[in-house]
């Protein structure tokens, strides 16, 4: 630690950058125990952000243009040289000075200090809101992107330290969201805009979690309406960072993607950049729908229409994939009223399951198909889509070469379909047995454990069904649960071992089934083993290890 701190003292920007990066990782492991090192690290972060880039402006007007945009409470001082950026639509400096990477690393370190040692960081919070806020308008997009992420973490730290209705925290929230709005209006770099949108989504989630009047404050300040307008501008290709994108897309379409290798590389790069800014919308738009509440759902109809246009086959697959991923999260946020979207979205979604070339698109469409199918108002309406949807999903499950994430989402989609409307599809002898057989062969989940609640929760519902077509699968459902329980018990033992082997706690594991889903499985097996002799008999035949793992699910933490 002392050797790394010594790197700050050398007149060498790269070493200072690496030192910021190292301490950003260390605080993640130490948490509040990092307090002893925090004052020195914050002082060095402030020095890095205050470094003079040596950029000269032709006039006072050019210098003043850097801070143009929303009035976020920050002063724009033409003599202050630690911020930079252009004014005007789609105009922003992109000057890579020798200290850009150092400033970006300092922003990331500040974000981690605020996130992982919030109690120790809070007394210095206001000081860094000003500094990091200026970096959101810096002359290079690398720094701007890290600054937006840091502002989101500063807002969360402020909300935890002084929850609404405390005005101190709301001022930081306002500053962070204003910074995003400036980026959407003025920044011509799509990655920076996407990152700003992701940061705004994080801020909205933090405000929603804090409650206490914060939601009303954000709405009254106009942030929700303005951010929604920026999302729509991106979806319709009108954002400042998308200038020229429409012409380039039309050129690629007219030429059928042809041309020499250099042109094809340019088109691929442009498609990737177009996808990046859409990924920012994918984070922000669902957060806005949730934040605004049911009374405002109608105001997002233009966004849904724009998303549906983005799923057109003349769009690059990457952009279609993001469009479906965004659409399904918006649908989930809206809930039952989104049923009107099903006839417009589900047919195209089903088509992509068998025709899409990229695994990412198939994966997102499999997930989307399951969620959309659940919104069908009746079993009769759902039956309109099953003849095309069920075979397409089953084909993904049967394909040995298919990506595991695609198969996991296809399996959970099948479970959603089988269990909707009191398990009507599962009880149908024409579709239920075949689809359930293929689904059980594809389980357990191996990669996308976020689908555990849908997949295993649906199997719990099927195990409780009193129907001859479904009951025949009870042994296989219990065996699936037993396999999941045994695997998760093994993972838990590894986590405990990792915790015992390290001085700072367990390693970060993400490849596990959430505890809520495991407890639900345990409760279901316990309930049904008492109610049904066939389930009790299956349990009795399981190996002792699996029986113990199943019985232990109720106590999972």
mmCIF file of C-alpha atoms in Angstrom, residues 224-225 228-229 232 285 288-289 292-304 334:
data_model
loop_
_atom_site.group_PDB
_atom_site.id
_atom_site.type_symbol
_atom_site.label_atom_id
_atom_site.label_comp_id
_atom_site.label_asym_id
_atom_site.label_seq_id
_atom_site.Cartn_x
_atom_site.Cartn_y
_atom_site.Cartn_z
ATOM 1 C CA UNK A 224 -38.293 12.432 -16.192
ATOM 2 C CA UNK A 225 -39.977 14.223 -19.091
ATOM 3 C CA UNK A 228 -37.772 10.457 -21.814
ATOM 4 C CA UNK A 229 -37.568 12.954 -24.670
ATOM 5 C CA UNK A 232 -37.124 9.010 -27.884
ATOM 6 C CA UNK A 285 -35.977 3.896 -20.580
ATOM 7 C CA UNK A 288 -37.983 5.937 -16.441
ATOM 8 C CA UNK A 289 -41.161 3.906 -17.003
ATOM 9 C CA UNK A 292 -42.864 7.621 -13.601
ATOM 10 C CA UNK A 293 -45.517 5.177 -12.410
ATOM 11 C CA UNK A 294 -48.734 3.844 -13.903
ATOM 12 C CA UNK A 295 -50.280 7.271 -14.423
ATOM 13 C CA UNK A 296 -47.582 8.124 -16.983
ATOM 14 C CA UNK A 297 -47.473 4.879 -18.955
ATOM 15 C CA UNK A 298 -49.451 6.350 -21.861
ATOM 16 C CA UNK A 299 -46.731 8.946 -22.424
ATOM 17 C CA UNK A 300 -44.325 6.163 -23.400
ATOM 18 C CA UNK A 301 -46.398 4.932 -26.363
ATOM 19 C CA UNK A 302 -44.141 6.785 -28.848
ATOM 20 C CA UNK A 303 -41.140 5.028 -27.363
ATOM 21 C CA UNK A 304 -42.755 1.612 -27.816
ATOM 22 C CA UNK A 334 -45.815 -1.322 -17.682
#
